[in-house]
Amino acid sequence: GSLTGLYLGNPKGFKTDYAMQASHVELEIDPASIAKDVVVIRRVLIDAPDITYEKGDNGANFDVIQHNVEQYLGVTHKDDKAAGKKLIIDSFVLRNAKVSYNGKVNLTLPDVELHDIGRKSGGATPVQVTKIIIGELVKHGVLDPAHGSPDSRLGDDDVEIIRAAYRMIGHGLEARHLR
């Protein structure tokens, strides 16, 4: 299936209207695997996402969104080996992505294409999938907040926003896993 115009609004208290919007998202799942312990996702394509990380009085926008979702659903954090569905992703593509950090730095991310995520191990948890994808973004030099500010225009608060963004990328994929 596909989605056009995916939009994730910012909570109240932030200056920008949205945390993320994507013009096109495609998801192709092997229907025979849905009822099994390992769901096979043939293809994930996220095209032209526009991501905004912003720090407000109550923290970064993605931290607030994640907290709100967890509170609403009564979710507790689980470790990497948590029970539940595992995933194999044959093809994951993130292309034409743009990220704005607190309105001070705008970056165009390099396209990332991954294959056979979770295949060797017989399936990966959503947390493991997230770590693989983030690792690939860092490997491609997108941004590594652990090594300090990538731009002289970023202060300590801005670097903290970037760190929060990396945490949210992980939470976002974890929250979307199939049950």
Short mmCIF file of N, CA, C and O in Angstrom, two decimals, residues 2 14-15 20 24 26 31 47 77-78 97 103 105 116 151 176:
data_model
loop_
_atom_site.label_atom_id
_atom_site.label_comp_id
_atom_site.label_asym_id
_atom_site.label_seq_id
_atom_site.Cartn_x
_atom_site.Cartn_y
_atom_site.Cartn_z
N SER A 2 0.23 2.36 -0.17
CA SER A 2 0.97 3.61 -0.14
C SER A 2 0.15 4.70 0.54
O SER A 2 -1.07 4.63 0.60
N PHE A 14 5.16 24.31 20.52
CA PHE A 14 6.25 24.37 19.57
C PHE A 14 5.92 25.37 18.47
O PHE A 14 4.77 25.58 18.13
N LYS A 15 6.96 25.98 17.92
CA LYS A 15 6.75 27.04 16.95
C LYS A 15 6.35 26.52 15.57
O LYS A 15 5.59 27.17 14.87
N MET A 20 7.02 15.96 11.30
CA MET A 20 7.41 15.26 10.08
C MET A 20 6.25 15.26 9.10
O MET A 20 5.09 15.12 9.49
N HIS A 24 5.40 10.81 0.17
CA HIS A 24 5.04 9.48 -0.32
C HIS A 24 5.70 8.40 0.54
O HIS A 24 6.90 8.43 0.78
N GLU A 26 5.61 4.05 0.88
CA GLU A 26 5.13 2.77 0.36
C GLU A 26 5.51 1.67 1.33
O GLU A 26 6.60 1.67 1.90
N PRO A 31 1.62 -10.97 2.61
CA PRO A 31 0.39 -11.23 3.36
C PRO A 31 0.39 -12.58 4.09
O PRO A 31 -0.21 -12.70 5.15
N ASP A 47 9.73 8.51 0.88
CA ASP A 47 10.24 9.45 -0.12
C ASP A 47 9.96 10.88 0.31
O ASP A 47 8.83 11.24 0.65
N HIS A 77 8.63 0.72 28.16
CA HIS A 77 9.80 0.42 27.32
C HIS A 77 10.22 -1.02 27.55
O HIS A 77 10.22 -1.52 28.66
N LYS A 78 10.61 -1.68 26.46
CA LYS A 78 11.09 -3.05 26.52
C LYS A 78 12.48 -3.10 25.92
O LYS A 78 12.85 -2.27 25.11
N ALA A 97 15.39 12.98 1.80
CA ALA A 97 15.01 13.45 3.13
C ALA A 97 15.68 14.78 3.46
O ALA A 97 16.84 15.00 3.16
N GLY A 103 15.48 25.09 13.25
CA GLY A 103 15.42 26.19 12.30
C GLY A 103 16.76 26.84 12.01
O GLY A 103 16.83 27.81 11.27
N VAL A 105 19.79 24.91 11.20
CA VAL A 105 20.56 24.15 10.23
C VAL A 105 19.59 23.27 9.46
O VAL A 105 18.78 22.55 10.04
N ASP A 116 17.65 -6.95 3.31
CA ASP A 116 17.69 -8.16 4.14
C ASP A 116 17.88 -7.87 5.63
O ASP A 116 18.58 -8.62 6.33
N ASP A 151 28.34 21.71 13.20
CA ASP A 151 28.26 23.00 12.55
C ASP A 151 28.45 24.07 13.62
O ASP A 151 27.88 23.98 14.69
N ARG A 176 5.62 1.48 15.60
CA ARG A 176 4.88 1.07 14.43
C ARG A 176 4.94 -0.44 14.17
O ARG A 176 4.45 -0.89 13.17
#
